XYZ file of C-alpha atoms in Angstrom:
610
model
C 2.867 23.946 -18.251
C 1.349 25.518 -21.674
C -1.736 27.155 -21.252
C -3.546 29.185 -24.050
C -4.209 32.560 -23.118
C -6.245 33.347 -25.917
C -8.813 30.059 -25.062
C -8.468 30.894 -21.624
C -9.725 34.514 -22.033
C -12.544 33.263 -24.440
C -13.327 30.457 -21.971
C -16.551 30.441 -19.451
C -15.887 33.758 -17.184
C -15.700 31.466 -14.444
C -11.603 30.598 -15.536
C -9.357 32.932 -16.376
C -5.835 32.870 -16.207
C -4.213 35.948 -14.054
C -1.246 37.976 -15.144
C 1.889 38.003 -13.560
C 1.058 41.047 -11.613
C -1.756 39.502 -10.074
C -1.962 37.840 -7.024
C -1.992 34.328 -8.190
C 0.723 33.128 -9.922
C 1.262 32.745 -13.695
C -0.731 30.101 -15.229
C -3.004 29.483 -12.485
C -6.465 28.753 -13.527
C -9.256 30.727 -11.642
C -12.731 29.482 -10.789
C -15.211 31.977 -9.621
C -18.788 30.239 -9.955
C -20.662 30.417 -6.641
C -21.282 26.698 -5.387
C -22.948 25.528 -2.537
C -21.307 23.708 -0.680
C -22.345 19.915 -1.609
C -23.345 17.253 1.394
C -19.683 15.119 0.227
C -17.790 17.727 0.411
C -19.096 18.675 3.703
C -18.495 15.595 5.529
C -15.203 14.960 3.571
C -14.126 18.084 5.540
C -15.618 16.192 8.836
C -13.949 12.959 7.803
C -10.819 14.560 7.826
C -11.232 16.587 11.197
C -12.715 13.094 12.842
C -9.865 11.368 11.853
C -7.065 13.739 13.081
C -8.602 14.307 16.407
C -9.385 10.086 16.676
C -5.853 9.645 15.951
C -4.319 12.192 18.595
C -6.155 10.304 21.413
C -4.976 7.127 19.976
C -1.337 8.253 20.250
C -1.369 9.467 24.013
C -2.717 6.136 24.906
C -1.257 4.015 23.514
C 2.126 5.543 22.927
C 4.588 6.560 25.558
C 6.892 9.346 26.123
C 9.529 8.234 24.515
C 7.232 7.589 21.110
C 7.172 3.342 21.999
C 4.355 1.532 21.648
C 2.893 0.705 24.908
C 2.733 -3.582 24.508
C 4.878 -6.255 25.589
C 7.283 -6.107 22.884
C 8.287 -9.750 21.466
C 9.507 -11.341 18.025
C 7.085 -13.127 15.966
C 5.673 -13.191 12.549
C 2.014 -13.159 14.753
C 2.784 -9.928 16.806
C 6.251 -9.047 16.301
C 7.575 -5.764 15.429
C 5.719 -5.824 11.999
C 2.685 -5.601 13.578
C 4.123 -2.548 16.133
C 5.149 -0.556 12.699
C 1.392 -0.958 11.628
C 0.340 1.323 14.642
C 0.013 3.981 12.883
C -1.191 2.848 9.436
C -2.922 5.143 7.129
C -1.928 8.455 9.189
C 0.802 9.163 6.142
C -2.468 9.005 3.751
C -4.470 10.775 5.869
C -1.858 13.824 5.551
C -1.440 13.486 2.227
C -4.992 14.090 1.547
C -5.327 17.170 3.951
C -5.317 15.920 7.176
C -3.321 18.906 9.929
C 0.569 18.627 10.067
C 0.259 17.588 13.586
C -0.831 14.063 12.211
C 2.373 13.697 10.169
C 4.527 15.066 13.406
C 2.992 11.990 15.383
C 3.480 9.537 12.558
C 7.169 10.761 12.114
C 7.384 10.244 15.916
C 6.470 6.876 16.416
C 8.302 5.452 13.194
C 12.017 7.094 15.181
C 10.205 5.993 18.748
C 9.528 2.134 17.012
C 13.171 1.557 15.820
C 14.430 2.577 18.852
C 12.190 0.246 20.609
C 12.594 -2.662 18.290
C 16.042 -2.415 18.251
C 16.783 -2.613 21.923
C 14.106 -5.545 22.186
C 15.915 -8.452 22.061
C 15.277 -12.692 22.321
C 17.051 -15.258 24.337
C 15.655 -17.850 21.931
C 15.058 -16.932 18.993
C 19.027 -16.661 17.687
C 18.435 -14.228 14.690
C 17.524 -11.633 17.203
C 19.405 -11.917 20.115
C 20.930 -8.611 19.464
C 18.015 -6.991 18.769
C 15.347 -7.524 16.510
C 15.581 -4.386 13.894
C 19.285 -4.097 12.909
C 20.255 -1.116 10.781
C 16.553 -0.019 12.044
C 15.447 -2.297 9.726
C 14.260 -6.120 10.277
C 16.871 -8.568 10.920
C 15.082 -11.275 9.426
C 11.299 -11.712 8.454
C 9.238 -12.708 5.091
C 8.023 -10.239 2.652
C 4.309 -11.151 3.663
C 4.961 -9.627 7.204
C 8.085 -7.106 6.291
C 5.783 -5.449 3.431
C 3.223 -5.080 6.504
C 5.600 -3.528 8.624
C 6.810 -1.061 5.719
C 3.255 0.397 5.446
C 4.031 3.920 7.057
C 7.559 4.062 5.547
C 6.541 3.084 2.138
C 4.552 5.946 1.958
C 6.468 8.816 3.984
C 7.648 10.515 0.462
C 3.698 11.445 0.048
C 4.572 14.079 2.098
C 7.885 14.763 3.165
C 9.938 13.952 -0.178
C 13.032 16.001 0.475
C 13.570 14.603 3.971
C 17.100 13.735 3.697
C 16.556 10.910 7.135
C 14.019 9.444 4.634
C 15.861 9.535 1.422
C 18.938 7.933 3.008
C 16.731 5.360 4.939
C 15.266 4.413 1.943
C 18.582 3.912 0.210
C 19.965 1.496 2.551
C 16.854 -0.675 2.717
C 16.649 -0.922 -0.678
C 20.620 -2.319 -1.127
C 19.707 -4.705 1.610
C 17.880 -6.088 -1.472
C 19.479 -4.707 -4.413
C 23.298 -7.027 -3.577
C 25.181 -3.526 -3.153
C 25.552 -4.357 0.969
C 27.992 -6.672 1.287
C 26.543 -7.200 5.395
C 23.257 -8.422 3.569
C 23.666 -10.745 0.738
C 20.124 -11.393 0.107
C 20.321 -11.093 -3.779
C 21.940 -12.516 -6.170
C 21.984 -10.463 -9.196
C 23.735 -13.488 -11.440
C 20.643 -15.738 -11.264
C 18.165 -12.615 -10.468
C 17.001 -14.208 -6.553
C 16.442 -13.713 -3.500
C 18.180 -16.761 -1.777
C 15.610 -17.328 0.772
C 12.082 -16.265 2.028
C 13.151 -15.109 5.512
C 15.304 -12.267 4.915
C 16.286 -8.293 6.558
C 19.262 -6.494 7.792
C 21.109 -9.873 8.647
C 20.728 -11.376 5.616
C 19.126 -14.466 4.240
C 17.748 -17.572 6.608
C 19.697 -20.547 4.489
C 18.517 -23.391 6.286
C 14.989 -24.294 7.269
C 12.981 -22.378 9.190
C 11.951 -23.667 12.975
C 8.163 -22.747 14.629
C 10.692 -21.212 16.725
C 11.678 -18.788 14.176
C 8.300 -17.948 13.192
C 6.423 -18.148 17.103
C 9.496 -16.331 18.942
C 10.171 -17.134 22.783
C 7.799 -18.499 25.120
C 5.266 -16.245 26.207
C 1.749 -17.137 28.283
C -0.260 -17.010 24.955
C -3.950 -17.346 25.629
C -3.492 -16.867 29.212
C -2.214 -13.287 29.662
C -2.529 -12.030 26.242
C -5.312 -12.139 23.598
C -4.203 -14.139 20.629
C -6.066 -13.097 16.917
C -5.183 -16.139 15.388
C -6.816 -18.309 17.884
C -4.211 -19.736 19.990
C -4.910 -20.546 23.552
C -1.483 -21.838 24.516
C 2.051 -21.093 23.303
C 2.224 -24.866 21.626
C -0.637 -23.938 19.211
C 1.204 -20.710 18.476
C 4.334 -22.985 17.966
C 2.181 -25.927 16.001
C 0.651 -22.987 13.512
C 3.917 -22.760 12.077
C 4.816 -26.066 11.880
C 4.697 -26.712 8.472
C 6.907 -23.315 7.765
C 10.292 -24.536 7.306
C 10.774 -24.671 3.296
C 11.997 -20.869 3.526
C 15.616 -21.400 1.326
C 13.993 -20.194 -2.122
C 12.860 -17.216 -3.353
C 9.333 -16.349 -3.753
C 7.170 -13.888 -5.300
C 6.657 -12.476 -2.334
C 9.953 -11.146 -2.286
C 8.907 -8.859 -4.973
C 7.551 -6.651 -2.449
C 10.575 -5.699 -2.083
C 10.655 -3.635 -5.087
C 8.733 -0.896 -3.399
C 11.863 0.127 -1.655
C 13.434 0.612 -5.512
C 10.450 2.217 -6.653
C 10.671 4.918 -3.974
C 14.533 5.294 -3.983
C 13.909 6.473 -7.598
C 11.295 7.929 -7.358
C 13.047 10.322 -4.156
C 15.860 10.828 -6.558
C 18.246 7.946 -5.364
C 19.363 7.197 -8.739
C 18.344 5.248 -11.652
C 20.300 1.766 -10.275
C 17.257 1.461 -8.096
C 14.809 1.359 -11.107
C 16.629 -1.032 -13.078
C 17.333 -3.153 -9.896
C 13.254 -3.958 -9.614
C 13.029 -3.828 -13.129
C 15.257 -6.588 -13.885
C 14.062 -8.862 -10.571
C 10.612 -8.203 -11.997
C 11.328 -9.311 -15.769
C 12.894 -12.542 -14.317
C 9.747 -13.452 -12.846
C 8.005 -12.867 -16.127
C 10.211 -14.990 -17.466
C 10.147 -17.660 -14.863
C 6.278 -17.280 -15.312
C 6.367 -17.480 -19.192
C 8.608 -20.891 -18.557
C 5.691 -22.154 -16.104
C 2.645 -22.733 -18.363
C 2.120 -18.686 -17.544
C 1.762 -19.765 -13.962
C 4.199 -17.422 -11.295
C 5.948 -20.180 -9.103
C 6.053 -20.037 -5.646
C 9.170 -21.834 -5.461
C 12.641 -20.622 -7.100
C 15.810 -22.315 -6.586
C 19.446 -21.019 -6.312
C 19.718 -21.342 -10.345
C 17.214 -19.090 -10.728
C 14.855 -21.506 -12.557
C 11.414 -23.059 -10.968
C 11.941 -25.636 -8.364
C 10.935 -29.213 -9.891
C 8.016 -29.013 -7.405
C 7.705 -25.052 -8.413
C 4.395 -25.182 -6.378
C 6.228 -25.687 -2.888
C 7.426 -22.917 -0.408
C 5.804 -21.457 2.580
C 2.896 -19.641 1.318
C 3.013 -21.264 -2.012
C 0.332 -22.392 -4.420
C 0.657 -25.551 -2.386
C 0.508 -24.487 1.025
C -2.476 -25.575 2.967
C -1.210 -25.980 6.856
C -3.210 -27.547 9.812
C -4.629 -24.923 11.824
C -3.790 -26.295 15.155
C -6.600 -25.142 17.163
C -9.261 -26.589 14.728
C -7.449 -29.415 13.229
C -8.536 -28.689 9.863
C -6.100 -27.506 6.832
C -6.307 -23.651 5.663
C -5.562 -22.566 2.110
C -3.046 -19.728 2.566
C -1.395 -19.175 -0.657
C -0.095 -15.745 -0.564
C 0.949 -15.361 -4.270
C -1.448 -13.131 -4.994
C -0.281 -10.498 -3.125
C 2.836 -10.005 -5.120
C 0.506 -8.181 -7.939
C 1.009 -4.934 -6.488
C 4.987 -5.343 -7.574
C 3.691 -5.936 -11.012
C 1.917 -2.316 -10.446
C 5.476 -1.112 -9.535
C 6.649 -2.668 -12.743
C 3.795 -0.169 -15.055
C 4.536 2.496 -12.789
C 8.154 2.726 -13.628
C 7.978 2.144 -17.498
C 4.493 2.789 -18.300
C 4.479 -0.404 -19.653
C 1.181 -3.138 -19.397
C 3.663 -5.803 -20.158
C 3.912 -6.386 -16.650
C 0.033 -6.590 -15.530
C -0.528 -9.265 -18.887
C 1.279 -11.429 -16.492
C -1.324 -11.586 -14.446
C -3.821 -11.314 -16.886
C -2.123 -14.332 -18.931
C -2.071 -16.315 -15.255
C -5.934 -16.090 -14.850
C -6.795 -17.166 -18.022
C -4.557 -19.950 -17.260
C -6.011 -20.497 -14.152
C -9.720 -20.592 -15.872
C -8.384 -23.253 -18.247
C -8.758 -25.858 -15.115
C -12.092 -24.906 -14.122
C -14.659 -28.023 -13.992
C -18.472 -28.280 -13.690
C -19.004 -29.593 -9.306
C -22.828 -30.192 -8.618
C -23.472 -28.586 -12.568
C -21.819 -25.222 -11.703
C -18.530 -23.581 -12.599
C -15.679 -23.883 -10.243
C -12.333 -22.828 -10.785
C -9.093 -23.841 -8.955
C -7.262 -21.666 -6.571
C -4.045 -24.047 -5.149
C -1.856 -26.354 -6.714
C 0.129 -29.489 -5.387
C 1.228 -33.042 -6.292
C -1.994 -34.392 -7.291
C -2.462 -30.972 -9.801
C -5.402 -27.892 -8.990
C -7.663 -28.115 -6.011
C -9.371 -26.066 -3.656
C -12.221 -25.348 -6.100
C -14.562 -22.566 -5.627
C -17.628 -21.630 -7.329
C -17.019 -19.224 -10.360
C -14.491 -17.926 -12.010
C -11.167 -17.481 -10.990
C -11.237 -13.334 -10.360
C -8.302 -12.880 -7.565
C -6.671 -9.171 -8.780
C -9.386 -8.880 -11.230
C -9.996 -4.927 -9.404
C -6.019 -4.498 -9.561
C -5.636 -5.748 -13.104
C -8.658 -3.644 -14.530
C -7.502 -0.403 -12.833
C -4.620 -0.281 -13.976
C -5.344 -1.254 -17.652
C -9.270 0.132 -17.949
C -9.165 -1.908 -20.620
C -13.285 -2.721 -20.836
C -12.416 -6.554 -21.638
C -10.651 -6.416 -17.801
C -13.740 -5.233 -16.673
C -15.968 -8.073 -15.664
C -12.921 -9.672 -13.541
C -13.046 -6.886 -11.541
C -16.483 -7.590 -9.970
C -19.106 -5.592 -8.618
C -18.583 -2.896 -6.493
C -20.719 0.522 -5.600
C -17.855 2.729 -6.422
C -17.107 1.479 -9.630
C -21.217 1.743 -10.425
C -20.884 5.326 -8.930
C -17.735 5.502 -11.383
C -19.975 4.323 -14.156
C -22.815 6.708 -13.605
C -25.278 5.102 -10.944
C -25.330 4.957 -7.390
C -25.059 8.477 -7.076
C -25.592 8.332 -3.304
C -21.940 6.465 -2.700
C -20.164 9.207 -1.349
C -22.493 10.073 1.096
C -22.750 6.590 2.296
C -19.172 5.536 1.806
C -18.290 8.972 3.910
C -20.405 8.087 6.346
C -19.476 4.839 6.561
C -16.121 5.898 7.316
C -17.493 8.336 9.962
C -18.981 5.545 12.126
C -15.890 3.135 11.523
C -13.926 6.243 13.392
C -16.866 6.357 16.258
C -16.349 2.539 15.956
C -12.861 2.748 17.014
C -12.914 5.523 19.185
C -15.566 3.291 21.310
C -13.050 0.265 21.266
C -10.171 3.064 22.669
C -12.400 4.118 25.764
C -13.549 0.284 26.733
C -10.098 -1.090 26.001
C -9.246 -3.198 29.440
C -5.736 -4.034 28.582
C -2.666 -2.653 29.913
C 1.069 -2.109 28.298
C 1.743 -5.485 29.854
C -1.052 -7.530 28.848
C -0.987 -6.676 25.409
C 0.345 -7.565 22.280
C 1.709 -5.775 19.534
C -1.294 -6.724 17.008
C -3.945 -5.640 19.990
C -4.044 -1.716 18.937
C -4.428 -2.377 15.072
C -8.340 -2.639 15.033
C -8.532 0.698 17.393
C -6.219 2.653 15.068
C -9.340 5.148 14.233
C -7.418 6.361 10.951
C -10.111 5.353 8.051
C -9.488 6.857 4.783
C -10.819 4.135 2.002
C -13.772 6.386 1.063
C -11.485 9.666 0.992
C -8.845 7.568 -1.073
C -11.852 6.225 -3.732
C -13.526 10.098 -3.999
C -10.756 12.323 -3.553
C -7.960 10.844 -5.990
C -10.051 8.263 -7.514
C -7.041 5.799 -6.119
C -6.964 2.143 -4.962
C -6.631 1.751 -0.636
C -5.149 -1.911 -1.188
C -4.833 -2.540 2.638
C -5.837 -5.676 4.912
C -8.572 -6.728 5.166
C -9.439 -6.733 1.721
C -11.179 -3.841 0.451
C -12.685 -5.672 -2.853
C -14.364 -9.230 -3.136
C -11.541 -9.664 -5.570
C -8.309 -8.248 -4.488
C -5.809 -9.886 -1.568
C -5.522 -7.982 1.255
C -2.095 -6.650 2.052
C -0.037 -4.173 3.428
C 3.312 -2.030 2.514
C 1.243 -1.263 -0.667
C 1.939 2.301 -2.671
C -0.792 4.837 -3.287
C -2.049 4.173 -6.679
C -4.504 7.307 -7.571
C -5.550 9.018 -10.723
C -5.301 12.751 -8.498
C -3.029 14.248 -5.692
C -3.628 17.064 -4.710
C -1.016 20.226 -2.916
C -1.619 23.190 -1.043
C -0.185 25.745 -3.429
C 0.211 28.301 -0.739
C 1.362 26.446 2.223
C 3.655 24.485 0.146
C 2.519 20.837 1.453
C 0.845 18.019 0.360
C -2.925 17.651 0.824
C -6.054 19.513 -0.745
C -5.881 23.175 1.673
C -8.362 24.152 4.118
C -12.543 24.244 3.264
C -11.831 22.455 0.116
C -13.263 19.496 -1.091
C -12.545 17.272 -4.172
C -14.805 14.630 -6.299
C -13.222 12.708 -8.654
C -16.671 11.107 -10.281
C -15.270 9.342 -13.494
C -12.371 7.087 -14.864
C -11.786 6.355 -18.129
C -8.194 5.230 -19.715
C -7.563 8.731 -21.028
C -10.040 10.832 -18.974
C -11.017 12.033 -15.422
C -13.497 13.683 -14.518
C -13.393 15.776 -11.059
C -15.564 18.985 -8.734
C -13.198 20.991 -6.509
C -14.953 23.445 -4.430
C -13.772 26.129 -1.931
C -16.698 25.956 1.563
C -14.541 28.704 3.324
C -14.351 32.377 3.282
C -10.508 32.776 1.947
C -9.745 31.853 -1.234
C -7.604 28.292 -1.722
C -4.762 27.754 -4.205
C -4.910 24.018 -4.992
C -2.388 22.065 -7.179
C -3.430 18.846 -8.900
C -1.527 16.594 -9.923
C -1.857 12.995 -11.840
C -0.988 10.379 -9.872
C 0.832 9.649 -6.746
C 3.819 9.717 -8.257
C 3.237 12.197 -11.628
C 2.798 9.173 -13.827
C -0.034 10.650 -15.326
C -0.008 13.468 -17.573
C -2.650 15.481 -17.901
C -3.105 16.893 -21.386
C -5.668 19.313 -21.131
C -8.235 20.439 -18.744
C -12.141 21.787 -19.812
C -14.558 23.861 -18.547
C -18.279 24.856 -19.873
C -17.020 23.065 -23.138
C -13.782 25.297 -23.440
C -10.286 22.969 -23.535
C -7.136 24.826 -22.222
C -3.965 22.247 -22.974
C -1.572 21.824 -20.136
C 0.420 19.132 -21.412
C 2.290 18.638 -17.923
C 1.764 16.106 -14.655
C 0.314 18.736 -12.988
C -1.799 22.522 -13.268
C -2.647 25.148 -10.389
C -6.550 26.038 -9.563
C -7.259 28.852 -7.927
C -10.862 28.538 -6.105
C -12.634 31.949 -4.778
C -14.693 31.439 -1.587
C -17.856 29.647 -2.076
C -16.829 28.679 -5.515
C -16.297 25.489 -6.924
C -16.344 23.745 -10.773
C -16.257 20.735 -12.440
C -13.444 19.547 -14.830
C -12.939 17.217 -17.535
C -9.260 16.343 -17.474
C -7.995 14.941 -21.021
C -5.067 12.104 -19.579
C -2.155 10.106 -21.093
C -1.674 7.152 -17.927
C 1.655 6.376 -17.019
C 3.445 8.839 -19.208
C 6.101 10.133 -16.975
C 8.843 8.197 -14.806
C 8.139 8.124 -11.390
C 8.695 11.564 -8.842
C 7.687 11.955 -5.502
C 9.214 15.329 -5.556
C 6.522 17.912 -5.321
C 5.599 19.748 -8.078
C 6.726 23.037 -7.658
C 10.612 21.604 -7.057
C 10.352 19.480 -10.632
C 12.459 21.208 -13.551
């Protein structure tokens, strides 16, 4: 880091920068302007405190002894061990922000306590997992819609525990499932650049079609002794829903997902083969697109190339199924979701290339639109007879993604309306009090649904204890790092909800002093502007000790931060990340001069980084 000590000391006497001698360490910027403490900040703090406290009753009641979920544990892409993994979504963010260690402890409990579960549960009928349905604690066999789901927690474990070595070596190995270093699972082919089928894990690729059977799991008393969130009354429905599922043996974009695991092998120090495994599966699928009319295609065959029918595939720009319970055909297209390994693809290069795909796609897209009833309506599926499934407007799925990560002011109207972008943009100044508090009652809100629950362990499924997981961090994601919570259900009129999904922020934040991730104790942080090469954030210290904070840009020090201001004096940093040292009852607000997506990929913390 390269601070000026001659700006410093002729800077606003609320920053200095304190000798070597001094109690702070070198380098460490020093704010001493009294603030009071403001209303966000406040009930950030409470947020926080809520959240912990919601969680910890969670865990003791729905979580046994021996850290196992307390359901009726069964296969199936509806409530299978995906949905058990979910448990405890968010609780890695929640620590990572500031949350008490005792939240990670639990989290890092259950994730041990669910592979031991899953991998002694076990079907008679289901013949993938007869001997157990994680293998390698890792799924034997699953798609990328509902694996990505069930890699929420893990995927983002290296927020705050980066040199865990159970992690780092975890990580590894689920990342050469995919990479075609484990011989035991050949699901790539690095030749043609594929995945050789949709329904893939520890056991390798599915290479015939799939079966409802695969998809439903064994008989069970659906509807009878067990709530069903699809709908189902009866386990025939649960079988008919996936009865149009069997054209697995292709890859899909949805595989991409899988690129997460390569992002955070690198980025944990795995080695560089992990990065230029996901780079090169992602630049096939630019080409593939480029070779499509700019369209991704849902359906890859074992040449690598676009399937003749390149629209086909479960989940596929041409997948509309009958929803057995209503009779009627649902649009569920799922290619959207594979944007966020796109996100991967800037994040590890720093290069937009890889977000014009999806830029180039929509305009594409828009090219089909047609006047219905004298508006605009643009497509949103594809099949033999060409677009369909009109809908009024533009077409604006991933407009939020796409604009975020370029802020390029042309992306800007895809991206919609929403109130933090207009706080973003200098109005609604009340959104973090509301969003804050909207987070507050969504806690109360689930904390309610914990003390009427009237199931037991055995009459519910794993998917029951998802909408009672209190842990609700979306407003402390938006204000604190000024990041993206891409989770299900969507968060933005124009994003696709989804899960397994990497924290994209502008900020992070460490406690200096205690030498963990998350802003320290009585502090509270604002980031109030985005701009391409510019943030703009208020720290402030509510407690009666002072607070050592470390910021950082990004999750995963892509950003660097050039320079940070104060009462109109710049101090350069040039570095991913600077130390702020914040006396009691003081706080400031900084202008941080940015260069996004500078630096390769780290989730080491920044005090261990050369």
């Amino acid at each position: 880091m390269r601070l000026d000590r001659r700006q410093l000391l002729q800077g606003a006497t609320a920053l200095a920068l304190l000798p070597a001698a001094a109690r702070a360490a070198p380098g460490t910027l020093i704010v001493r302007t009294p603030m009071a403490a403001p209303r966000w900040a406040v009930l950030q703090r409470h947020l926080l405190k809520a959240n912990a406290d919601a969680c910890e009753a969670y865990y003791a009641k729905y979580v046994d002894s021996r850290d196992w979920l307390k359901v009726f544990a069964r296969w199936g892409a509806n409530d299978g061990p995906d949905d058990a993994a979910e448990a405890t979504n968010d609780w890695m963010l929640l620590h990572a922000l500031g949350a008490p260690d005792r939240i990670l402890d639990l989290t890092r409990r259950f994730w041990e306590g669910h592979l031991k579960q899953y991998a002694a549960a076990h079907t008679v009928d289901v013949p993938i997992a007869r001997r157990g349905m994680y293998h390698r604690e890792f799924p034997v066999q699953m798609d990328w819609q509902h694996n990505s789901e069930g890699l929420t927690t893990f995927n983002r474990m290296g927020l705050s525990i980066p040199r865990d070595r159970k992690l780092i070596d975890r990580t590894r190995r689920y990342a050469d499932f995919y990479t075609g270093r484990d011989p035991s699972a050949p699901n790539y082919d690095p030749r043609h650049r594929i995945m050789r089928s949709m329904m893939n894990g520890s056991r390798g690729p599915m290479l015939r079609n799939a079966t409802p059977l695969d998809w439903a799991g064994d008989p069970f008393e659906a509807g009878e002794r067990f709530h069903m969130e699809h709908g189902e009354s009866t386990y025939q429905e649960t079988l008919d829903h996936y009865a149009d599922y069997g054209d697995v043996v292709c890859d899909s974009p949805l595989n991409l997902q899988a690129t997460t695991l390569g992002l955070n092998a690198y980025a944990l120090g795995a080695g560089e083969r992990f990065r230029r495994w996901s780079l090169d599966y992602l630049d096939a699928w630019i080409d593939r697109a480029k070779a499509n009319n700019d369209i991704l295609p849902s359906k890859v065959g074992a040449d690598g190339r676009a399937d003749a029918r390149w629209w086909d595939g479960v989940y596929g720009w041409g997948f509309s199924p009958i929803v057995p319970h209503t009779g009627k055909r649902e649009d569920r297209n799922r290619v959207p979701r594979s944007i966020t390994a796109f996100m991967n693809g800037t994040l590890l290069t720093g290069d937009p290339a890889y977000i014009d795909v999806w830029k180039r796609q929509t305009a594409a897209i828009n090219a089909q639109s047609k006047t219905i009833d004298g508006k605009l309506h643009a497509p949103t599926m594809y099949g033999p007879e060409g677009w369909y499934s009109f809908k009024p407007g533009p077409y604006r799925t991933n407009g939020f993604e796409i604009w975020y990560v370029t802020q390029d002011p042309a992306d800007r109207t895809a991206a919609g309306s929403h109130p933090w972008v207009s706080f973003l943009e200098g109005g609604n100044a009340d959104y973090p009090v509301t969003a804050l508090e909207a987070d507050l009652k969504r806690v109360a809100e689930r904390v309610k649904r914990r003390e009427d629950d009237p199931t037991t362990p055995d009459t519910r499924l794993a998917d029951w204890p998802l909408d009672i997981n209190p842990a609700s961090v979306t407003s402390l994601i938006q204000l604190m790092t000024g990041g993206l919570h891409i989770a299900r259900p969507s968060w933005s009129p124009t994003s696709a909800p989804q899960g397994g999904v990497p924290l994209h922020c502008r900020l992070r934040y460490f406690d200096a002093e205690k030498r963990r991730a998350g802003v320290p104790e009585d502090v509270g942080a604002l980031v109030h502007a985005l701009g391409d090469r510019s943030t703009e954030v208020t720290l402030v210290n509510m407690g009666t000790l002072p607070r050592t904070v470390t910021i950082q840009g990004g999750a995963y020090a892509e950003h660097r931060i050039q320079s940070v201001t104060l009462n109109g004096a710049p101090m350069d940093v040039g570095a991913a990340a600077f130390t702020l040292r914040l006396e009691p009852g003081c706080g400031a607000r900084l202008s941080l001069a940015m260069k996004r997506y500078a630096n390769r990929p780290t989730l080491a913390f920044p005090w261990d980084r050369s």
